[in-house]
Structures are given as C-alpha cells and as structure tokens.
PDB file of C-alpha atoms and ligand atoms in Angstrom:
ATOM      1  CA  UNK A 216     -12.363 -33.609 -22.485  1.00 33.00           C
ATOM      2  CA  UNK A 217      -9.169 -34.153 -20.564  1.00 38.00           C
ATOM      3  CA  UNK A 218      -7.106 -33.856 -23.719  1.00 36.00           C
ATOM      4  CA  UNK A 219      -8.903 -30.698 -24.726  1.00 38.00           C
ATOM      5  CA  UNK A 220      -8.301 -29.047 -21.353  1.00 36.00           C
ATOM      6  CA  UNK A 221      -4.570 -29.710 -21.208  1.00 35.00           C
ATOM      7  CA  UNK A 222      -3.506 -26.878 -23.545  1.00 36.00           C
ATOM      8  CA  UNK A 223      -5.606 -24.419 -21.524  1.00 34.00           C
ATOM      9  CA  UNK A 224      -3.840 -25.355 -18.294  1.00 35.00           C
ATOM     10  CA  UNK A 225      -0.463 -24.927 -19.992  1.00 34.00           C
ATOM     11  CA  UNK A 226      -1.516 -21.570 -21.363  1.00 36.00           C
ATOM     12  CA  UNK A 227      -2.480 -20.338 -17.885  1.00 38.00           C
ATOM     13  CA  UNK A 228       0.795 -21.567 -16.414  1.00 38.00           C
ATOM     14  CA  UNK A 229       2.691 -19.735 -19.132  1.00 37.00           C
ATOM     15  CA  UNK A 230       0.760 -16.576 -18.389  1.00 41.00           C
ATOM     16  CA  UNK A 231       1.696 -16.863 -14.719  1.00 38.00           C
ATOM     17  CA  UNK A 232       5.375 -17.228 -15.477  1.00 39.00           C
ATOM     18  CA  UNK A 233       5.371 -14.019 -17.484  1.00 38.00           C
ATOM     19  CA  UNK A 234       3.851 -11.841 -14.763  1.00 41.00           C
ATOM     20  CA  UNK A 235       5.857  -9.250 -12.869  1.00 44.00           C
ATOM     21  CA  UNK A 236       5.251 -10.689  -9.419  1.00 47.00           C
ATOM     22  CA  UNK A 237       8.244 -12.367  -7.840  1.00 49.00           C
ATOM     23  CA  UNK A 238       6.161 -15.010  -6.170  1.00 47.00           C
ATOM     24  CA  UNK A 239       6.576 -18.468  -7.606  1.00 54.00           C
ATOM     25  CA  UNK A 240       3.892 -20.014  -5.441  1.00 73.00           C
ATOM     26  CA  UNK A 241       0.830 -18.200  -6.701  1.00 87.00           C
ATOM     27  CA  UNK A 242      -0.734 -17.911 -10.135  1.00 90.00           C
ATOM     28  CA  UNK A 243      -1.513 -14.239 -10.814  1.00 88.00           C
ATOM     29  CA  UNK A 244      -4.919 -15.345 -12.104  1.00 91.00           C
ATOM     30  CA  UNK A 245      -5.776 -16.400  -8.534  1.00 92.00           C
ATOM     31  CA  UNK A 246      -4.924 -12.985  -7.053  1.00 95.00           C
ATOM     32  CA  UNK A 247      -7.396 -10.112  -6.647  1.00 95.00           C
ATOM     33  CA  UNK A 248      -7.237  -7.578  -9.488  1.00 95.00           C
ATOM     34  CA  UNK A 249      -4.340  -5.160  -9.099  1.00 97.00           C
ATOM     35  CA  UNK A 250      -2.126  -7.435  -6.986  1.00 97.00           C
ATOM     36  CA  UNK A 251       0.000  -8.225 -10.061  1.00 96.00           C
ATOM     37  CA  UNK A 252       1.156  -4.603  -9.920  1.00 97.00           C
ATOM     38  CA  UNK A 253       3.133  -5.216  -6.719  1.00 97.00           C
ATOM     39  CA  UNK A 254       6.882  -4.829  -7.097  1.00 96.00           C
ATOM     40  CA  UNK A 255       8.936  -7.969  -7.653  1.00 94.00           C
ATOM     41  CA  UNK A 256      10.424  -7.366  -4.178  1.00 95.00           C
ATOM     42  CA  UNK A 257       7.039  -8.249  -2.653  1.00 97.00           C
ATOM     43  CA  UNK A 258       6.198 -11.930  -2.296  1.00 95.00           C
ATOM     44  CA  UNK A 259       2.701 -13.351  -2.103  1.00 96.00           C
ATOM     45  CA  UNK A 260       1.094 -16.648  -1.317  1.00 95.00           C
ATOM     46  CA  UNK A 261      -2.490 -17.757  -0.886  1.00 96.00           C
ATOM     47  CA  UNK A 262      -3.713 -19.096   2.434  1.00 95.00           C
ATOM     48  CA  UNK A 263      -7.417 -19.873   2.479  1.00 93.00           C
ATOM     49  CA  UNK A 264      -9.308 -16.635   1.967  1.00 95.00           C
ATOM     50  CA  UNK A 265      -6.192 -14.502   2.397  1.00 97.00           C
ATOM     51  CA  UNK A 266      -3.312 -13.270   0.300  1.00 97.00           C
ATOM     52  CA  UNK A 267      -0.264 -13.366   2.550  1.00 97.00           C
ATOM     53  CA  UNK A 268       1.981 -10.493   1.462  1.00 98.00           C
ATOM     54  CA  UNK A 269       5.587 -10.405   2.707  1.00 98.00           C
ATOM     55  CA  UNK A 270       7.742  -7.321   2.291  1.00 98.00           C
ATOM     56  CA  UNK A 271      11.067  -5.990   3.511  1.00 98.00           C
ATOM     57  CA  UNK A 272       9.528  -2.490   3.440  1.00 98.00           C
ATOM     58  CA  UNK A 273      12.494  -0.959   1.585  1.00 98.00           C
ATOM     59  CA  UNK A 274      11.544   1.953  -0.722  1.00 98.00           C
ATOM     60  CA  UNK A 275      12.524   1.784  -4.417  1.00 98.00           C
ATOM     61  CA  UNK A 276      13.500   5.444  -4.408  1.00 98.00           C
ATOM     62  CA  UNK A 277      16.019   7.807  -2.934  1.00 98.00           C
ATOM     63  CA  UNK A 278      15.747   9.215   0.573  1.00 98.00           C
ATOM     64  CA  UNK A 279      18.020  10.921   3.115  1.00 98.00           C
ATOM     65  CA  UNK A 280      17.043   8.068   5.439  1.00 98.00           C
ATOM     66  CA  UNK A 281      19.138   5.551   3.501  1.00 98.00           C
ATOM     67  CA  UNK A 282      22.117   7.252   5.108  1.00 96.00           C
ATOM     68  CA  UNK A 283      25.209   8.864   3.602  1.00 93.00           C
ATOM     69  CA  UNK A 284      27.218   6.250   1.736  1.00 93.00           C
ATOM     70  CA  UNK A 285      24.185   4.449   0.371  1.00 97.00           C
ATOM     71  CA  UNK A 286      23.694   4.581  -3.396  1.00 97.00           C
ATOM     72  CA  UNK A 287      20.096   5.582  -2.660  1.00 98.00           C
ATOM     73  CA  UNK A 288      21.034   8.471  -0.395  1.00 98.00           C
ATOM     74  CA  UNK A 289      20.078  11.998  -1.317  1.00 98.00           C
ATOM     75  CA  UNK A 290      20.421  15.157   0.742  1.00 98.00           C
ATOM     76  CA  UNK A 291      17.332  16.375   2.609  1.00 98.00           C
ATOM     77  CA  UNK A 292      15.152  18.702   0.542  1.00 98.00           C
ATOM     78  CA  UNK A 293      14.805  22.339   1.559  1.00 97.00           C
ATOM     79  CA  UNK A 294      12.856  22.639   4.793  1.00 97.00           C
ATOM     80  CA  UNK A 295      13.111  18.970   5.742  1.00 98.00           C
ATOM     81  CA  UNK A 296      14.163  18.162   9.313  1.00 98.00           C
ATOM     82  CA  UNK A 297      15.063  14.442   9.339  1.00 98.00           C
ATOM     83  CA  UNK A 298      14.188  12.368  12.385  1.00 97.00           C
ATOM     84  CA  UNK A 299      16.917  10.235  14.075  1.00 97.00           C
ATOM     85  CA  UNK A 300      15.821   6.926  12.502  1.00 98.00           C
ATOM     86  CA  UNK A 301      17.010   5.369   9.258  1.00 98.00           C
ATOM     87  CA  UNK A 302      15.800   2.855   6.684  1.00 98.00           C
ATOM     88  CA  UNK A 303      16.300  -0.809   7.575  1.00 98.00           C
ATOM     89  CA  UNK A 304      14.818  -4.024   6.183  1.00 98.00           C
ATOM     90  CA  UNK A 305      11.747  -5.287   8.023  1.00 98.00           C
ATOM     91  CA  UNK A 306       9.838  -8.566   8.010  1.00 98.00           C
ATOM     92  CA  UNK A 307       6.286  -7.334   7.485  1.00 98.00           C
ATOM     93  CA  UNK A 308       3.684 -10.008   6.760  1.00 98.00           C
ATOM     94  CA  UNK A 309       0.201  -8.762   5.895  1.00 98.00           C
ATOM     95  CA  UNK A 310      -2.728 -11.166   5.659  1.00 98.00           C
ATOM     96  CA  UNK A 311      -5.143  -9.411   3.305  1.00 98.00           C
ATOM     97  CA  UNK A 312      -8.611 -10.809   2.500  1.00 98.00           C
ATOM     98  CA  UNK A 313      -8.845 -12.071  -1.092  1.00 97.00           C
ATOM     99  CA  UNK A 314     -12.485 -11.011  -1.180  1.00 96.00           C
ATOM    100  CA  UNK A 315     -13.085  -7.862   0.896  1.00 97.00           C
ATOM    101  CA  UNK A 316     -16.167  -7.858   3.132  1.00 97.00           C
ATOM    102  CA  UNK A 317     -17.816  -4.609   4.247  1.00 98.00           C
ATOM    103  CA  UNK A 318     -17.774  -4.214   8.015  1.00 97.00           C
ATOM    104  CA  UNK A 319     -21.037  -3.626   9.906  1.00 94.00           C
ATOM    105  CA  UNK A 320     -19.317  -0.898  11.931  1.00 94.00           C
ATOM    106  CA  UNK A 321     -16.080   0.424  10.371  1.00 96.00           C
ATOM    107  CA  UNK A 322     -13.197   0.093  12.835  1.00 96.00           C
ATOM    108  CA  UNK A 323     -10.489   2.637  13.616  1.00 97.00           C
ATOM    109  CA  UNK A 324      -7.169   1.810  11.996  1.00 98.00           C
ATOM    110  CA  UNK A 325      -4.385   0.706  14.376  1.00 97.00           C
ATOM    111  CA  UNK A 326      -0.963   2.234  14.799  1.00 97.00           C
ATOM    112  CA  UNK A 327       1.837   0.819  12.583  1.00 97.00           C
ATOM    113  CA  UNK A 328       1.047  -0.776   9.211  1.00 98.00           C
ATOM    114  CA  UNK A 329      -2.517  -0.449   7.868  1.00 98.00           C
ATOM    115  CA  UNK A 330      -1.731  -1.551   4.310  1.00 98.00           C
ATOM    116  CA  UNK A 331       1.049  -1.838   1.758  1.00 98.00           C
ATOM    117  CA  UNK A 332       2.013   0.236  -1.263  1.00 98.00           C
ATOM    118  CA  UNK A 333       2.809  -1.379  -4.621  1.00 98.00           C
ATOM    119  CA  UNK A 334       6.535  -0.808  -4.003  1.00 98.00           C
ATOM    120  CA  UNK A 335       6.400  -2.801  -0.756  1.00 98.00           C
ATOM    121  CA  UNK A 336       6.491   0.143   1.664  1.00 98.00           C
ATOM    122  CA  UNK A 337       3.800   0.041   4.347  1.00 98.00           C
ATOM    123  CA  UNK A 338       1.116   2.679   4.918  1.00 98.00           C
ATOM    124  CA  UNK A 339       0.534   4.158   8.392  1.00 98.00           C
ATOM    125  CA  UNK A 340      -2.565   6.043   9.530  1.00 98.00           C
ATOM    126  CA  UNK A 341      -3.051   9.755  10.183  1.00 98.00           C
ATOM    127  CA  UNK A 342      -1.591   9.717  13.690  1.00 97.00           C
ATOM    128  CA  UNK A 343       1.778  10.028  15.414  1.00 94.00           C
ATOM    129  CA  UNK A 344       2.572   7.938  18.512  1.00 91.00           C
ATOM    130  CA  UNK A 345      -0.140   8.414  21.140  1.00 91.00           C
ATOM    131  CA  UNK A 346      -2.768   8.877  18.405  1.00 94.00           C
ATOM    132  CA  UNK A 347      -2.045  12.588  18.235  1.00 95.00           C
ATOM    133  CA  UNK A 348      -2.040  14.659  15.056  1.00 95.00           C
ATOM    134  CA  UNK A 349       1.001  14.215  12.804  1.00 95.00           C
ATOM    135  CA  UNK A 350       1.594  17.982  12.720  1.00 91.00           C
ATOM    136  CA  UNK A 351       5.150  18.306  14.063  1.00 91.00           C
ATOM    137  CA  UNK A 352       6.293  15.112  12.282  1.00 95.00           C
ATOM    138  CA  UNK A 353       5.363  16.208   8.787  1.00 97.00           C
ATOM    139  CA  UNK A 354       8.546  18.236   8.443  1.00 98.00           C
ATOM    140  CA  UNK A 355      10.500  14.963   8.766  1.00 98.00           C
ATOM    141  CA  UNK A 356       8.943  13.483   5.605  1.00 98.00           C
ATOM    142  CA  UNK A 357      11.328  13.094   2.685  1.00 98.00           C
ATOM    143  CA  UNK A 358      10.272  14.407  -0.723  1.00 98.00           C
ATOM    144  CA  UNK A 359       8.322  11.230  -1.424  1.00 98.00           C
ATOM    145  CA  UNK A 360       6.296  11.647   1.797  1.00 98.00           C
ATOM    146  CA  UNK A 361       7.983   8.819   3.706  1.00 98.00           C
ATOM    147  CA  UNK A 362       9.970   8.593   6.909  1.00 98.00           C
ATOM    148  CA  UNK A 363      11.100   5.815   9.260  1.00 98.00           C
ATOM    149  CA  UNK A 364       9.653   5.030  12.700  1.00 97.00           C
ATOM    150  CA  UNK A 365      11.893   4.261  15.712  1.00 96.00           C
ATOM    151  CA  UNK A 366      12.211   0.619  14.597  1.00 97.00           C
ATOM    152  CA  UNK A 367      13.649   1.990  11.340  1.00 98.00           C
ATOM    153  CA  UNK A 368      10.483   0.866   9.545  1.00 98.00           C
ATOM    154  CA  UNK A 369       9.929   3.252   6.654  1.00 98.00           C
ATOM    155  CA  UNK A 370       6.311   4.207   5.891  1.00 98.00           C
ATOM    156  CA  UNK A 371       3.946   6.636   4.221  1.00 98.00           C
ATOM    157  CA  UNK A 372       1.210   8.567   6.052  1.00 98.00           C
ATOM    158  CA  UNK A 373       0.520  10.675   2.947  1.00 98.00           C
ATOM    159  CA  UNK A 374       0.178  10.017  -0.776  1.00 98.00           C
ATOM    160  CA  UNK A 375       3.377   8.184  -1.828  1.00 98.00           C
ATOM    161  CA  UNK A 376       4.155  10.654  -4.593  1.00 98.00           C
ATOM    162  CA  UNK A 377       6.872   8.486  -6.125  1.00 98.00           C
ATOM    163  CA  UNK A 378       4.093   6.079  -7.091  1.00 98.00           C
ATOM    164  CA  UNK A 379       1.738   8.727  -8.450  1.00 98.00           C
ATOM    165  CA  UNK A 380       4.232  10.880 -10.370  1.00 97.00           C
ATOM    166  CA  UNK A 381       3.166   9.320 -13.674  1.00 96.00           C
ATOM    167  CA  UNK A 382      -0.551   9.431 -12.884  1.00 97.00           C
ATOM    168  CA  UNK A 383      -2.425  10.918  -9.945  1.00 98.00           C
ATOM    169  CA  UNK A 384      -5.205   8.398 -10.483  1.00 98.00           C
ATOM    170  CA  UNK A 385      -2.864   5.412 -10.212  1.00 98.00           C
ATOM    171  CA  UNK A 386      -3.487   2.431  -7.965  1.00 98.00           C
ATOM    172  CA  UNK A 387      -1.120   2.976  -4.993  1.00 98.00           C
ATOM    173  CA  UNK A 388      -1.576  -0.251  -3.039  1.00 98.00           C
ATOM    174  CA  UNK A 389      -3.944  -2.199  -0.811  1.00 98.00           C
ATOM    175  CA  UNK A 390      -5.308  -1.670   2.679  1.00 98.00           C
ATOM    176  CA  UNK A 391      -5.475  -4.433   5.279  1.00 98.00           C
ATOM    177  CA  UNK A 392      -9.192  -4.981   4.610  1.00 98.00           C
ATOM    178  CA  UNK A 393      -8.461  -5.866   0.983  1.00 98.00           C
ATOM    179  CA  UNK A 394      -9.762  -2.690  -0.625  1.00 98.00           C
ATOM    180  CA  UNK A 395      -7.492  -0.803  -3.037  1.00 98.00           C
ATOM    181  CA  UNK A 396      -6.245   2.738  -2.511  1.00 98.00           C
ATOM    182  CA  UNK A 397      -5.737   5.185  -5.369  1.00 98.00           C
ATOM    183  CA  UNK A 398      -4.127   8.570  -5.883  1.00 98.00           C
ATOM    184  CA  UNK A 399      -6.149  11.753  -5.321  1.00 98.00           C
ATOM    185  CA  UNK A 400      -7.701  11.772  -8.782  1.00 98.00           C
ATOM    186  CA  UNK A 401     -10.085   9.629 -10.798  1.00 98.00           C
ATOM    187  CA  UNK A 402      -9.194   8.269 -14.228  1.00 96.00           C
ATOM    188  CA  UNK A 403     -11.115  11.144 -15.872  1.00 96.00           C
ATOM    189  CA  UNK A 404      -8.776  13.634 -14.178  1.00 96.00           C
ATOM    190  CA  UNK A 405     -11.271  14.941 -11.621  1.00 98.00           C
ATOM    191  CA  UNK A 406     -10.411  15.062  -7.925  1.00 98.00           C
ATOM    192  CA  UNK A 407     -12.056  12.212  -5.990  1.00 98.00           C
ATOM    193  CA  UNK A 408     -15.196  13.449  -4.256  1.00 97.00           C
ATOM    194  CA  UNK A 409     -18.025  12.150  -2.107  1.00 98.00           C
ATOM    195  CA  UNK A 410     -15.633  10.256   0.179  1.00 98.00           C
ATOM    196  CA  UNK A 411     -17.077   8.747   3.356  1.00 98.00           C
ATOM    197  CA  UNK A 412     -15.580   8.839   6.877  1.00 97.00           C
ATOM    198  CA  UNK A 413     -13.198   6.017   5.929  1.00 98.00           C
ATOM    199  CA  UNK A 414     -12.025   8.120   2.969  1.00 98.00           C
ATOM    200  CA  UNK A 415     -13.517   5.940   0.272  1.00 98.00           C
ATOM    201  CA  UNK A 416     -16.396   5.433  -2.098  1.00 98.00           C
ATOM    202  CA  UNK A 417     -17.478   2.901  -4.727  1.00 98.00           C
ATOM    203  CA  UNK A 418     -17.382   3.026  -8.532  1.00 98.00           C
ATOM    204  CA  UNK A 419     -15.607   1.367 -11.438  1.00 97.00           C
ATOM    205  CA  UNK A 420     -11.812   1.761 -11.602  1.00 97.00           C
ATOM    206  CA  UNK A 421      -9.188   0.732 -14.143  1.00 96.00           C
ATOM    207  CA  UNK A 422      -8.455  -2.470 -12.221  1.00 97.00           C
ATOM    208  CA  UNK A 423     -12.092  -3.135 -11.219  1.00 97.00           C
ATOM    209  CA  UNK A 424     -14.274  -2.300 -14.242  1.00 97.00           C
ATOM    210  CA  UNK A 425     -17.234  -3.886 -12.463  1.00 97.00           C
ATOM    211  CA  UNK A 426     -16.875  -1.422  -9.593  1.00 97.00           C
ATOM    212  CA  UNK A 427     -15.411  -1.656  -6.093  1.00 98.00           C
ATOM    213  CA  UNK A 428     -15.174   0.277  -2.878  1.00 98.00           C
ATOM    214  CA  UNK A 429     -11.770   2.007  -2.776  1.00 98.00           C
ATOM    215  CA  UNK A 430      -9.892   4.660  -0.840  1.00 98.00           C
ATOM    216  CA  UNK A 431      -8.223   7.773  -2.217  1.00 98.00           C
ATOM    217  CA  UNK A 432      -5.280   9.836  -0.973  1.00 98.00           C
ATOM    218  CA  UNK A 433      -6.346  13.347   0.051  1.00 98.00           C
ATOM    219  CA  UNK A 434      -4.445  16.438   1.194  1.00 97.00           C
ATOM    220  CA  UNK A 435      -5.923  16.722   4.701  1.00 97.00           C
ATOM    221  CA  UNK A 436      -6.489  14.248   7.575  1.00 97.00           C
ATOM    222  CA  UNK A 437      -6.976  11.307   7.345  1.00 98.00           C
ATOM    223  CA  UNK A 438      -4.716  11.626   4.254  1.00 98.00           C
ATOM    224  CA  UNK A 439      -5.137   7.920   3.286  1.00 98.00           C
ATOM    225  CA  UNK A 440      -7.701   5.944   5.302  1.00 98.00           C
ATOM    226  CA  UNK A 441     -10.017   7.211   8.033  1.00 98.00           C
ATOM    227  CA  UNK A 442     -11.255   3.788   9.138  1.00 98.00           C
ATOM    228  CA  UNK A 443     -11.466   0.266   7.748  1.00 98.00           C
ATOM    229  CA  UNK A 444     -14.513   0.044   5.497  1.00 98.00           C
ATOM    230  CA  UNK A 445     -14.065  -3.726   5.447  1.00 98.00           C
ATOM    231  CA  UNK A 446     -13.150  -6.445   7.905  1.00 98.00           C
ATOM    232  CA  UNK A 447      -9.394  -6.059   8.264  1.00 98.00           C
ATOM    233  CA  UNK A 448      -6.824  -8.830   8.041  1.00 98.00           C
ATOM    234  CA  UNK A 449      -3.761  -8.932  10.273  1.00 98.00           C
ATOM    235  CA  UNK A 450      -0.174  -7.725  10.147  1.00 98.00           C
ATOM    236  CA  UNK A 451       3.043  -8.712  11.906  1.00 98.00           C
ATOM    237  CA  UNK A 452       6.607  -7.403  11.778  1.00 98.00           C
TER     238      UNK A 452
HETATM  239 ZN1  LIG B 621       5.330   8.126  10.746  1.00 88.33          ZN
HETATM  240 ZN1  LIG B 622     -12.823   6.918  -6.706  1.00 88.33          ZN
END
C-alpha cells in the first residue's frame, strides 16, 4: 500500500506547486474553495481551524492615492474629491475560519477591516468613523471604489469594481467569518435577491457547487456586509 500511495502524494505536491498562491507553506488542496484565487501578493498559512492571511493591502490597480510620481498614479476622475491620505503598505493579518460556523446571533461588523478582497485590499463596513453614514466620504472614492483611511490603509466599502469588471458575479473575496462575498449578480446574470440583514443568502456558487452561505455587493447600505452571519475570526494591523 505504501508504494501505491507514493505517486499520489507526489501528484498532489506537484498540483500545489502549480497554483497561483504565493504561499509556500500551504497546499492549495487544504484551503477552503476559492482561496486559491487570492493574488500572489497575499500569503496564507494554516493554523488549527484558521487560515492566516497576511496582506500589505496595496491595490493592484491605479489610483490618485498612489501619489504623483508613482507608476500607478492616475488623476482623480471627474467629481472625485480626494481625502488627505495616501496609499501605504500595511501589515494586515486576518485569521479566517477554515470552516465557517453560523452564529446564533449575528454580530455587528467592527470598524476597520472586516474581510479581504482577492487582490489583498481589505474591506471596511458601511460606516465612516463614529459609525455614521458614509455619505460625505463617498465623493473621495477613486474610480475603483477605494480610498485610504488616516493610517494610509486603503480599503473598499463598496463593490471593488476592478475585481468585477470581467464578471459581476465574480467571487470578490472573503469576510472575517469565512464566508465568501460575490459581486452583485448571480452566475445566471440575475441580480442577487432575497438577501438577509447580513446581506447574504445560501445557494450553490461556482466555487461551492454544493451550496454555501455567501454575501453579495449591493448598491445601497450596507453595500457589502450588514453583519457577520458566522462566528468571525480576528484581524490585526
Ligand atoms: Zn473608508
Ligand atoms: Zn447568491
């Protein structure tokens, strides 16, 4: 039996080496579905029941917030009023459950990072500082719906449209409770409907053919996630 198993182990190792993830410490086969779609700038390791995701939070697209002189700089779009912050590398570490668990009473999301997009940029909730409506801040979003906070930590409160320009039903990233978040549409082209207070619902998706709870981006508050459907992991920066 041992001899027969050896080629299988080698085959799995070879599969891992070919994946797009930059992490050298985790076999993609051990990650939850969809995690292999993270950018190579995002590193992952397994720690018990958690995937520990580390990211510098730098967007893979242009923005006025890179600052004049940066190769990634572009002028503000019409109507944009940039805030005084800029883009700077962060040291975000998100501990995301490998197997999400529904919460008995869904908790409010905290300020700062509530999840991470596939390009390594963190998601924030629907509030500005003081848990007030984003209203006046929306004009400071760049054309990909991101802007930096006072610590120069870039983030998305809205659909990260750079990630959904090819498909509005695309997987966008993962929330701190381990559930995935998708664009505003379903794979059949319809707009996501029947969303609960947390802004999610359950059915089969491209990455989870057996079905999963998942969030969707929408055009009105809470925009991404209204509350954690599952028991949330932790985040530091
Ligand atoms: Zn913000
Ligand atoms: Zn859906």
